[in-house]
XYZ file of C-alpha atoms in Angstrom:
657
model
C 69.521 -53.571 -147.189
C 65.960 -52.422 -145.105
C 68.129 -50.545 -142.642
C 69.442 -48.507 -145.369
C 66.175 -48.034 -146.989
C 64.637 -46.634 -143.475
C 67.722 -44.384 -143.158
C 67.307 -43.172 -146.282
C 63.880 -42.728 -145.809
C 64.316 -40.772 -142.674
C 67.005 -38.754 -144.254
C 64.642 -37.683 -147.028
C 61.579 -37.094 -144.170
C 64.069 -34.622 -142.530
C 64.688 -32.771 -145.776
C 60.789 -32.983 -146.496
C 60.452 -31.151 -143.512
C 63.197 -28.596 -143.837
C 61.224 -27.644 -147.026
C 58.111 -27.405 -145.108
C 59.524 -24.532 -142.953
C 61.861 -22.705 -145.620
C 58.509 -22.720 -147.657
C 56.313 -21.240 -145.190
C 57.377 -20.870 -141.961
C 54.895 -17.873 -140.272
C 52.400 -20.639 -141.725
C 53.879 -23.190 -140.009
C 53.856 -21.724 -136.550
C 50.416 -20.449 -136.809
C 49.170 -24.198 -137.965
C 50.831 -25.561 -134.859
C 48.806 -23.153 -132.510
C 45.815 -23.620 -133.991
C 46.636 -27.275 -133.927
C 47.462 -27.230 -130.363
C 44.020 -25.908 -129.792
C 42.206 -28.242 -131.672
C 43.864 -31.050 -130.057
C 43.099 -29.892 -126.634
C 39.447 -29.507 -127.815
C 37.966 -32.769 -127.254
C 39.686 -33.650 -123.404
C 38.474 -30.228 -122.271
C 34.808 -30.666 -124.027
C 34.712 -34.353 -122.202
C 36.102 -33.115 -118.979
C 33.287 -30.367 -119.023
C 30.737 -32.849 -120.141
C 31.494 -35.109 -116.867
C 30.653 -31.808 -114.973
C 27.548 -31.102 -116.202
C 26.108 -34.868 -116.194
C 27.397 -35.217 -112.189
C 25.848 -31.750 -111.596
C 22.345 -32.633 -113.493
C 22.658 -36.161 -111.639
C 22.702 -34.148 -108.434
C 19.939 -31.891 -109.191
C 17.699 -34.788 -110.303
C 18.246 -37.007 -107.131
C 17.481 -33.863 -104.887
C 14.154 -33.902 -106.078
C 13.180 -30.635 -103.695
C 9.882 -28.765 -103.772
C 11.464 -25.919 -105.699
C 11.284 -26.232 -109.333
C 14.268 -27.606 -111.350
C 14.928 -24.391 -113.202
C 15.927 -22.748 -109.523
C 18.517 -25.594 -109.116
C 19.832 -25.599 -112.196
C 20.364 -21.478 -111.741
C 21.085 -21.846 -108.267
C 24.354 -23.922 -109.169
C 27.180 -21.891 -110.988
C 28.910 -25.143 -111.692
C 26.494 -26.302 -113.518
C 25.884 -23.011 -115.464
C 29.503 -22.180 -116.253
C 29.693 -25.602 -117.387
C 27.082 -25.725 -119.919
C 28.148 -22.063 -120.687
C 32.083 -23.363 -121.173
C 30.735 -26.730 -123.421
C 29.132 -24.210 -125.713
C 31.881 -21.462 -126.135
C 34.413 -24.576 -126.416
C 32.354 -25.675 -129.462
C 32.214 -22.495 -130.947
C 35.912 -21.613 -130.736
C 36.885 -25.240 -132.150
C 34.675 -24.826 -135.054
C 35.949 -21.182 -135.403
C 39.460 -22.598 -135.092
C 38.685 -26.006 -137.497
C 37.926 -23.099 -140.240
C 40.784 -20.987 -139.725
C 42.983 -23.892 -139.792
C 41.524 -24.898 -142.867
C 42.147 -21.439 -144.371
C 45.823 -21.452 -142.870
C 46.422 -25.162 -144.518
C 45.723 -24.002 -147.972
C 47.918 -21.234 -147.522
C 50.883 -23.858 -146.159
C 50.170 -26.195 -148.972
C 49.886 -23.634 -151.814
C 53.581 -22.275 -150.431
C 54.912 -25.468 -150.299
C 53.377 -26.669 -153.617
C 54.903 -23.161 -155.512
C 58.475 -23.606 -153.592
C 59.010 -27.584 -153.935
C 57.888 -26.842 -157.800
C 60.212 -24.206 -158.275
C 63.041 -25.931 -156.897
C 62.301 -28.761 -159.335
C 62.490 -26.423 -162.325
C 65.277 -24.362 -160.929
C 67.264 -27.561 -160.878
C 66.319 -29.117 -164.212
C 66.705 -25.614 -165.992
C 70.143 -25.665 -164.095
C 71.531 -28.390 -166.133
C 73.846 -26.862 -168.667
C 74.075 -30.273 -170.528
C 71.064 -32.235 -171.793
C 72.153 -35.918 -170.454
C 69.316 -35.672 -168.194
C 66.583 -35.718 -171.204
C 68.548 -38.367 -173.226
C 69.906 -40.959 -170.601
C 67.627 -43.497 -169.699
C 68.472 -43.771 -165.810
C 68.214 -40.409 -165.655
C 64.938 -40.010 -167.255
C 63.657 -42.257 -164.509
C 64.581 -40.336 -162.106
C 63.686 -37.494 -163.518
C 59.976 -39.453 -164.051
C 59.801 -40.531 -160.344
C 60.585 -36.706 -159.281
C 57.727 -35.504 -160.907
C 55.723 -38.035 -159.723
C 56.940 -37.522 -156.076
C 55.878 -33.709 -156.226
C 52.292 -33.804 -155.663
C 53.025 -36.263 -152.738
C 55.597 -33.882 -151.314
C 52.692 -30.968 -151.575
C 50.263 -33.597 -149.334
C 52.732 -32.558 -146.684
C 50.642 -29.606 -145.379
C 47.645 -31.611 -144.863
C 49.435 -34.354 -143.342
C 51.864 -32.263 -141.050
C 48.542 -30.406 -140.028
C 46.701 -33.611 -139.248
C 49.365 -34.971 -137.177
C 50.295 -32.037 -135.114
C 46.248 -32.495 -134.599
C 46.876 -36.439 -133.220
C 49.882 -35.203 -131.148
C 47.902 -32.681 -129.425
C 44.813 -34.739 -129.015
C 46.693 -37.395 -127.965
C 48.530 -36.019 -124.942
C 46.048 -34.692 -122.591
C 43.763 -38.043 -123.280
C 46.758 -39.971 -122.546
C 46.911 -38.195 -119.124
C 43.723 -38.385 -118.128
C 43.743 -41.825 -119.123
C 46.502 -42.565 -116.569
C 44.297 -41.085 -113.714
C 41.970 -43.960 -114.661
C 44.435 -46.764 -114.793
C 48.247 -46.907 -115.456
C 47.875 -49.945 -117.698
C 45.185 -48.281 -119.745
C 46.734 -46.481 -122.575
C 49.719 -49.198 -122.429
C 47.485 -51.795 -123.524
C 45.838 -49.064 -126.211
C 49.236 -48.706 -127.608
C 50.556 -52.000 -127.373
C 47.574 -53.504 -129.492
C 47.387 -50.572 -131.983
C 51.259 -50.436 -133.085
C 51.235 -53.871 -135.107
C 49.128 -52.694 -137.652
C 50.811 -49.443 -137.955
C 53.892 -51.107 -138.586
C 52.473 -53.279 -141.050
C 50.739 -50.461 -142.720
C 54.379 -48.461 -142.935
C 56.194 -51.901 -144.857
C 53.205 -52.117 -147.144
C 54.126 -48.392 -148.152
C 57.586 -49.069 -148.491
C 57.095 -51.904 -150.905
C 54.173 -50.328 -152.703
C 56.777 -47.484 -153.435
C 59.521 -49.953 -154.512
C 57.066 -51.311 -157.113
C 56.592 -47.905 -158.613
C 60.256 -47.237 -158.789
C 60.911 -50.294 -160.591
C 58.334 -49.839 -162.888
C 59.340 -46.187 -163.632
C 60.458 -47.133 -167.245
C 57.089 -48.651 -167.968
C 55.314 -45.708 -166.189
C 57.277 -43.429 -168.692
C 56.402 -45.085 -171.372
C 52.328 -45.083 -170.704
C 52.767 -41.011 -170.122
C 54.484 -40.941 -173.620
C 51.705 -42.660 -175.563
C 49.356 -40.624 -173.519
C 50.851 -37.457 -174.889
C 51.648 -39.107 -178.505
C 47.338 -39.401 -178.266
C 46.651 -35.913 -176.800
C 49.108 -33.864 -178.571
C 48.556 -31.638 -181.472
C 51.949 -32.633 -183.520
C 50.996 -35.902 -183.887
C 47.056 -35.622 -184.608
C 47.238 -35.550 -188.134
C 49.171 -38.820 -188.883
C 47.355 -40.971 -185.960
C 44.327 -40.231 -187.573
C 45.402 -40.428 -191.445
C 46.547 -43.922 -190.961
C 44.120 -44.743 -188.035
C 46.773 -45.524 -185.301
C 44.171 -44.701 -182.255
C 43.280 -48.535 -181.759
C 46.767 -49.500 -181.810
C 48.066 -46.758 -179.434
C 45.141 -47.050 -177.263
C 45.681 -50.603 -176.758
C 49.473 -50.065 -175.962
C 48.465 -47.815 -173.403
C 45.525 -50.008 -171.992
C 48.680 -53.095 -171.807
C 50.838 -50.906 -169.995
C 48.262 -49.672 -167.346
C 47.055 -52.776 -166.683
C 50.532 -54.604 -166.302
C 51.260 -51.276 -163.924
C 47.950 -51.988 -161.880
C 48.219 -55.433 -161.664
C 51.586 -55.176 -160.144
C 50.078 -52.631 -157.598
C 46.841 -54.620 -157.163
C 49.166 -57.621 -155.857
C 51.050 -55.524 -153.506
C 47.731 -53.903 -152.260
C 46.085 -57.060 -151.225
C 48.935 -58.488 -149.580
C 49.293 -55.206 -147.504
C 45.025 -55.679 -146.946
C 45.160 -58.558 -145.680
C 48.175 -58.048 -143.537
C 46.697 -55.026 -141.688
C 42.745 -56.143 -141.285
C 44.456 -58.936 -139.478
C 46.381 -57.213 -137.041
C 43.197 -54.387 -136.657
C 41.482 -57.363 -135.196
C 44.228 -57.388 -132.338
C 43.523 -53.414 -131.708
C 39.759 -54.543 -131.087
C 40.482 -55.855 -127.316
C 42.856 -53.207 -126.688
C 39.610 -51.075 -126.744
C 37.309 -53.413 -125.237
C 39.198 -53.988 -122.168
C 39.641 -50.490 -120.709
C 35.954 -49.602 -121.598
C 34.721 -52.974 -119.925
C 36.960 -52.129 -116.848
C 35.066 -48.081 -116.590
C 31.745 -50.156 -117.120
C 32.811 -52.093 -114.191
C 33.819 -49.747 -111.843
C 31.099 -47.504 -112.393
C 28.645 -50.448 -112.101
C 30.208 -50.788 -108.637
C 29.466 -47.646 -107.496
C 33.341 -46.301 -107.693
C 32.638 -43.763 -110.912
C 29.893 -41.812 -111.521
C 27.691 -41.586 -114.656
C 30.157 -38.332 -115.520
C 33.192 -40.322 -114.707
C 31.633 -43.071 -116.893
C 30.971 -41.022 -119.795
C 34.582 -39.134 -119.325
C 36.755 -42.149 -119.309
C 34.914 -43.765 -122.104
C 35.135 -41.240 -124.135
C 38.872 -41.017 -123.352
C 39.402 -44.705 -123.960
C 37.903 -43.566 -127.640
C 39.575 -40.392 -127.920
C 43.114 -42.344 -127.114
C 42.186 -44.606 -130.139
C 41.256 -42.010 -132.270
C 44.147 -40.263 -131.985
C 46.287 -43.372 -132.495
C 44.879 -43.812 -135.834
C 45.018 -40.419 -136.700
C 48.655 -40.576 -136.142
C 49.185 -43.939 -137.587
C 47.143 -43.293 -140.936
C 49.447 -40.001 -141.429
C 52.000 -41.053 -140.086
C 51.806 -43.779 -142.898
C 51.278 -40.762 -145.499
C 54.449 -39.406 -144.046
C 56.415 -42.606 -144.674
C 54.910 -42.513 -148.267
C 56.048 -39.372 -148.550
C 59.178 -39.774 -147.189
C 59.902 -42.642 -149.908
C 58.429 -40.390 -152.586
C 60.507 -37.385 -151.727
C 63.683 -39.424 -151.791
C 63.589 -39.356 -155.769
C 62.955 -35.860 -155.729
C 66.091 -35.370 -153.513
C 68.288 -37.621 -155.895
C 67.294 -35.244 -158.844
C 67.971 -32.287 -156.320
C 71.410 -34.167 -155.870
C 71.845 -35.220 -158.995
C 75.335 -33.105 -160.374
C 75.392 -32.019 -164.177
C 78.090 -34.067 -166.451
C 79.072 -30.894 -167.905
C 80.727 -28.178 -165.606
C 80.903 -24.672 -166.312
C 84.499 -22.962 -165.324
C 85.907 -19.617 -165.013
C 87.650 -18.467 -168.557
C 91.435 -19.811 -167.901
C 92.042 -16.331 -169.563
C 89.919 -13.304 -169.632
C 87.426 -13.588 -172.276
C 88.529 -10.469 -174.265
C 91.866 -12.697 -175.012
C 89.645 -15.591 -176.254
C 87.986 -13.164 -178.967
C 91.273 -11.047 -179.668
C 93.405 -13.961 -180.522
C 92.068 -14.461 -183.956
C 93.204 -16.603 -187.121
C 93.305 -19.585 -185.260
C 89.559 -20.854 -185.597
C 87.603 -23.708 -184.222
C 89.841 -27.046 -184.163
C 88.470 -30.201 -183.420
C 90.874 -33.144 -182.448
C 90.622 -36.811 -181.844
C 86.941 -36.347 -180.635
C 85.390 -39.448 -179.195
C 82.046 -39.551 -177.581
C 79.454 -41.762 -176.607
C 76.055 -41.008 -174.622
C 75.800 -41.617 -171.065
C 74.386 -44.844 -170.186
C 75.658 -46.368 -173.686
C 79.650 -48.023 -174.309
C 78.835 -47.876 -178.165
C 80.933 -44.559 -179.407
C 78.819 -42.379 -181.368
C 81.741 -40.265 -182.574
C 85.611 -41.878 -182.978
C 88.680 -39.613 -183.125
C 86.704 -37.135 -185.505
C 89.075 -34.052 -186.513
C 88.320 -30.984 -188.143
C 89.340 -27.198 -188.718
C 87.048 -24.404 -189.868
C 88.594 -20.824 -189.150
C 87.103 -17.078 -189.393
C 85.197 -16.922 -193.070
C 84.963 -20.326 -193.741
C 82.472 -22.720 -194.100
C 82.578 -26.349 -193.199
C 79.896 -28.862 -194.578
C 79.176 -32.167 -192.629
C 77.375 -34.509 -194.801
C 76.448 -38.039 -194.089
C 73.762 -40.731 -193.659
C 70.747 -40.723 -191.071
C 72.771 -41.613 -187.828
C 76.357 -41.147 -188.856
C 76.703 -38.728 -185.599
C 76.585 -35.192 -187.481
C 73.880 -33.751 -184.888
C 75.836 -35.518 -182.056
C 78.980 -33.287 -183.290
C 76.630 -30.362 -183.373
C 75.938 -30.530 -179.583
C 79.541 -31.244 -178.459
C 80.369 -28.012 -180.471
C 77.618 -26.166 -178.374
C 79.048 -27.759 -175.513
C 75.815 -29.852 -175.065
C 77.716 -32.690 -173.843
C 81.914 -32.992 -173.571
C 83.594 -35.594 -175.390
C 85.090 -38.598 -173.485
C 88.215 -38.173 -175.778
C 89.921 -35.294 -177.676
C 89.709 -31.758 -177.329
C 87.642 -28.790 -178.957
C 89.757 -25.383 -179.314
C 88.628 -21.794 -180.050
C 91.305 -19.569 -180.943
C 93.826 -21.812 -179.205
C 91.709 -22.130 -176.065
C 89.870 -25.336 -175.094
C 86.325 -24.751 -174.511
C 86.391 -26.483 -171.115
C 88.479 -23.640 -169.861
C 85.982 -20.882 -171.126
C 83.078 -19.766 -169.546
C 79.895 -21.639 -170.367
C 77.827 -18.818 -170.889
C 80.542 -16.751 -172.456
C 81.189 -19.837 -175.045
C 77.427 -19.868 -176.045
C 76.896 -16.205 -176.480
C 79.534 -16.598 -178.976
C 77.480 -19.470 -180.982
C 74.679 -18.790 -183.489
C 72.558 -21.954 -183.710
C 69.731 -23.354 -185.918
C 68.731 -26.493 -184.902
C 67.117 -29.501 -186.949
C 64.438 -30.028 -184.284
C 64.389 -26.074 -183.515
C 62.272 -25.121 -180.485
C 58.513 -24.066 -181.311
C 57.912 -21.957 -177.902
C 54.059 -21.631 -177.070
C 54.769 -17.433 -176.300
C 54.512 -14.702 -178.739
C 56.398 -13.550 -182.341
C 58.247 -11.408 -180.298
C 59.653 -13.595 -177.465
C 60.007 -16.630 -180.018
C 62.598 -14.079 -182.229
C 63.511 -12.116 -179.242
C 64.603 -15.393 -177.066
C 67.999 -15.419 -178.952
C 69.350 -12.631 -177.065
C 67.493 -11.284 -174.381
C 68.801 -8.277 -174.170
C 66.989 -7.292 -177.145
C 63.985 -8.882 -176.403
C 61.691 -5.403 -175.922
C 63.770 -3.681 -178.543
C 61.770 -3.330 -181.700
C 64.012 -2.278 -183.927
C 66.164 -4.929 -183.087
C 63.311 -7.840 -183.172
C 61.973 -6.306 -186.521
C 65.694 -6.510 -188.062
C 66.267 -9.997 -187.203
C 62.720 -10.998 -188.720
C 63.552 -8.712 -191.874
C 66.524 -10.817 -192.296
C 64.816 -13.858 -192.436
C 62.036 -12.902 -194.521
C 59.172 -12.715 -192.027
C 58.177 -9.231 -191.815
C 55.489 -9.980 -194.996
C 54.160 -12.642 -192.466
C 54.407 -10.508 -189.039
C 52.448 -7.496 -190.943
C 49.468 -9.774 -191.345
C 49.259 -11.228 -187.331
C 46.329 -10.034 -185.830
C 48.709 -8.357 -182.941
C 51.308 -7.735 -185.269
C 54.947 -8.715 -183.004
C 52.871 -9.627 -179.991
C 50.430 -12.348 -181.577
C 50.581 -15.559 -179.693
C 52.206 -18.556 -181.640
C 50.039 -21.499 -180.076
C 47.090 -22.579 -181.230
C 46.874 -24.193 -177.697
C 46.808 -20.770 -176.213
C 43.929 -17.949 -175.967
C 43.954 -16.182 -179.297
C 46.899 -18.021 -180.849
C 47.820 -18.842 -184.123
C 50.030 -21.814 -185.475
C 52.773 -20.824 -187.992
C 53.256 -23.310 -190.913
C 56.512 -25.242 -190.819
C 58.290 -22.834 -193.155
C 57.611 -19.955 -190.606
C 58.500 -21.799 -187.828
C 62.107 -22.392 -189.715
C 62.494 -18.614 -190.719
C 61.516 -17.835 -186.987
C 64.583 -19.836 -185.790
C 66.755 -18.724 -188.134
C 65.623 -14.924 -186.830
C 66.228 -16.098 -183.279
C 69.841 -16.901 -184.238
C 70.119 -13.614 -186.183
C 69.062 -11.883 -182.880
C 72.764 -12.291 -181.505
C 74.382 -11.718 -185.219
C 76.514 -8.999 -183.970
C 78.202 -11.100 -181.147
C 78.354 -14.505 -182.963
C 82.000 -15.775 -184.108
C 80.715 -19.432 -184.692
C 77.442 -20.036 -187.122
C 76.134 -24.258 -186.537
C 73.396 -24.791 -188.654
C 71.897 -28.510 -188.339
C 69.777 -29.235 -191.687
C 68.599 -25.422 -191.810
C 66.298 -26.304 -194.665
C 64.929 -29.253 -193.958
C 61.570 -28.254 -193.575
C 61.196 -25.660 -196.658
C 60.815 -26.212 -200.490
C 63.201 -25.379 -203.134
C 62.030 -21.882 -203.960
C 61.770 -20.881 -200.180
C 65.176 -22.887 -199.715
C 66.561 -20.347 -202.155
C 65.585 -17.663 -200.139
C 66.861 -19.152 -196.872
C 70.599 -20.221 -198.318
C 71.076 -16.472 -199.387
C 70.151 -15.788 -195.781
C 72.634 -18.040 -194.643
C 75.090 -16.993 -196.710
C 74.925 -13.414 -195.711
C 74.844 -14.593 -191.945
C 77.946 -16.654 -192.776
C 80.521 -13.940 -193.677
C 83.498 -13.475 -191.527
C 82.552 -16.091 -189.370
C 83.645 -19.642 -188.634
C 80.496 -21.641 -189.984
C 79.371 -25.451 -189.580
C 76.792 -26.754 -191.846
C 75.570 -30.279 -191.195
C 73.014 -31.560 -193.856
C 72.381 -34.821 -195.672
C 71.342 -32.193 -198.223
C 74.202 -30.882 -200.448
C 72.705 -27.515 -201.488
C 75.317 -25.973 -199.413
C 78.426 -28.183 -200.334
C 79.432 -25.936 -203.573
C 80.219 -23.220 -201.220
C 82.056 -25.169 -198.651
C 85.690 -24.432 -198.218
C 85.635 -28.252 -196.810
C 83.055 -30.955 -196.871
C 83.240 -33.659 -194.108
C 81.553 -37.029 -195.509
C 81.018 -38.928 -192.397
C 80.080 -42.752 -191.521
C 79.313 -44.516 -188.390
C 80.730 -41.582 -186.140
C 83.964 -41.450 -188.158
C 85.346 -39.210 -190.938
C 85.971 -40.830 -193.828
C 86.372 -38.600 -196.860
C 87.273 -34.696 -196.693
C 87.846 -32.382 -199.287
C 86.189 -29.478 -201.378
C 83.231 -30.280 -203.752
C 85.516 -30.562 -206.766
C 87.900 -32.949 -205.025
C 85.343 -35.413 -203.659
C 83.496 -35.556 -207.136
C 86.754 -36.279 -208.396
C 87.358 -39.168 -206.181
C 84.221 -40.774 -206.915
C 83.541 -42.194 -203.359
C 81.204 -41.773 -201.007
C 80.343 -38.139 -201.303
C 80.296 -38.498 -205.149
C 78.092 -41.211 -204.533
C 75.765 -39.307 -202.581
C 75.596 -36.307 -204.528
C 74.755 -38.295 -207.788
C 71.958 -40.105 -206.119
C 70.542 -36.659 -204.918
C 70.880 -35.215 -208.492
C 69.465 -38.127 -209.922
C 65.925 -37.748 -208.321
C 65.633 -34.325 -209.698
C 64.516 -32.911 -213.187
C 66.846 -31.175 -214.766
C 64.948 -27.882 -215.876
C 65.950 -27.996 -219.699
C 64.773 -31.450 -219.876
C 61.111 -30.199 -219.059
C 58.756 -29.892 -222.224
C 58.241 -25.901 -223.374
C 54.706 -26.132 -222.898
C 55.142 -26.443 -219.263
C 53.738 -23.119 -217.893
C 55.893 -23.560 -214.778
C 59.041 -22.847 -216.948
C 57.850 -19.665 -218.781
C 57.021 -17.805 -215.409
C 59.260 -16.044 -212.727
C 59.735 -19.226 -210.886
C 61.632 -20.547 -213.798
C 64.279 -17.904 -213.798
C 64.587 -17.677 -210.088
C 65.516 -21.609 -210.164
C 67.674 -20.949 -213.124
C 69.885 -18.718 -210.855
C 69.499 -21.015 -208.065
C 70.690 -23.908 -210.026
C 73.891 -21.874 -211.479
C 75.021 -20.654 -207.849
C 74.198 -24.174 -206.010
C 75.957 -26.517 -208.647
C 77.586 -27.057 -211.692
C 76.378 -30.540 -212.453
C 73.491 -30.877 -215.313
C 70.761 -31.265 -212.583
C 70.742 -29.381 -209.515
C 70.271 -31.668 -206.333
C 68.218 -29.445 -204.463
C 66.151 -27.577 -206.903
C 62.970 -29.792 -207.139
C 59.875 -27.843 -208.468
C 57.567 -28.282 -205.348
C 54.293 -26.411 -204.368
C 55.710 -23.356 -201.889
C 54.746 -23.936 -198.550
C 51.589 -21.293 -197.501
C 52.676 -18.619 -195.692
C 56.213 -18.715 -196.421
């Protein structure tokens, strides 16, 4: 098992270094040359220091009548050694400064390259299992944690090169002192290095084990700091509970890591004591030789410095080697993400796309579909069948958790079912190019996106080819009833819709709903299938009436699927499916299902009983005499033939809609 871990780490290290080369080859070559200069510097300056000391000692011993300055000037070896010593330090300082700039450039390029690589991989998943499967979420979490560590490669690689270029010349000089000196220093230093590497491996294993806890802690932190939760957290005084939960998770993670750190620190310190004699013995040997007259004072300074430089370079290599090992362990998660294959694969169309479009009249057919989310054995959908043709509207109703939204995900091909087929115009959607398929679908999701971007972008993202087409964007906004709101924006379509960005504003919930509809309208000309998942969930009754009119207009000539637990559109449906626990338990038109007195009848009646019939309200009520009364009357007549309209409760109109 341990051998396999080391093999994985080595493979990850090789790939990490490959990332470095691909990200910044020029900077890496320049850094190598600069590191060679800096590495050779200590040995060169030690040698020049020996020359200066020896020549100075000779002048001091001569004690001739001529002045000291005369002897110094008359000694070219000493003069050149002093000049060389000074120049070497100036050059080393300059090289160190330049190297700092190069390390910064190398780090920035590596950061940009690896971060983009991760984003590109995540963006390349055509399905959404990566965001809904706990096992894959753990991989994503660990990969995100590994990115900062991979960015440390720039500094670590630079320091390792310096360590190598320091070590090589000083080891060569130490062999000239005695062949056994570098061997003793190496032998006594290696145990602590190996123990340190083992500690890094155990620490990363703990991080992998605690990935789920770390993710929970991060989610709690996001809840505390995100504006979408701010109001309810304060209204319900949830701060102490959330903070306590975060602290509990933090201390649990910290305690696990601290135990590993203590064990590692004790072992590393114990073996570090062994490395002390490894330096002391060679140093004592140099002092004895100097005292016996076999070495000059310059030799003493040179070889004493070399002994300590060997040890210093070893610790540079050990420390950065340990960091490199930690980076290799961390980068395994990043490469697991990069190697992860999506569960959904796009294929070339079995027939040209024109054949898919022109083969009209067959519509969308779902046959025997069964589906369970990745990592779960419990089916969310079981043996679901449905059919909807162009110009027809299918309304799927049911309680929360019935599988309605999951069905929408399958129709958009965000997942593929484990069993059954989904066909459009007689062709299985798995055999059609994924982008071609999605280009023909207009979707308004229940959890629609609120992009921190401009109004133009929030609408234009629905069809990127029309993003810069003012007329097209305004047309979509107009159909969604947004033009009055756009006219009031400080920068018209180019107003940023996010208070988290400079000069941004935050639209109301109803406005965001209209923006999502406008986004779907951007591709209205190419759309063949419409999927509305709770399209009026955030709207009041008056705004809902407007939106339902827009949706009916959008649905003309298209195969339309409306998913809702509110039944306002059920009256217009060609067919209604009632779902429960992932199965279709009833199907038919509104009159047919009402006549059956089954689940749909109960749902409709229960919703209707929650609202007050207009005729039963007091005639003195001011709200019944204004234009809103007439509007609600029209809404009631168009949506229901029952005595009370299920979705016409009189509520305050949401601001800005």
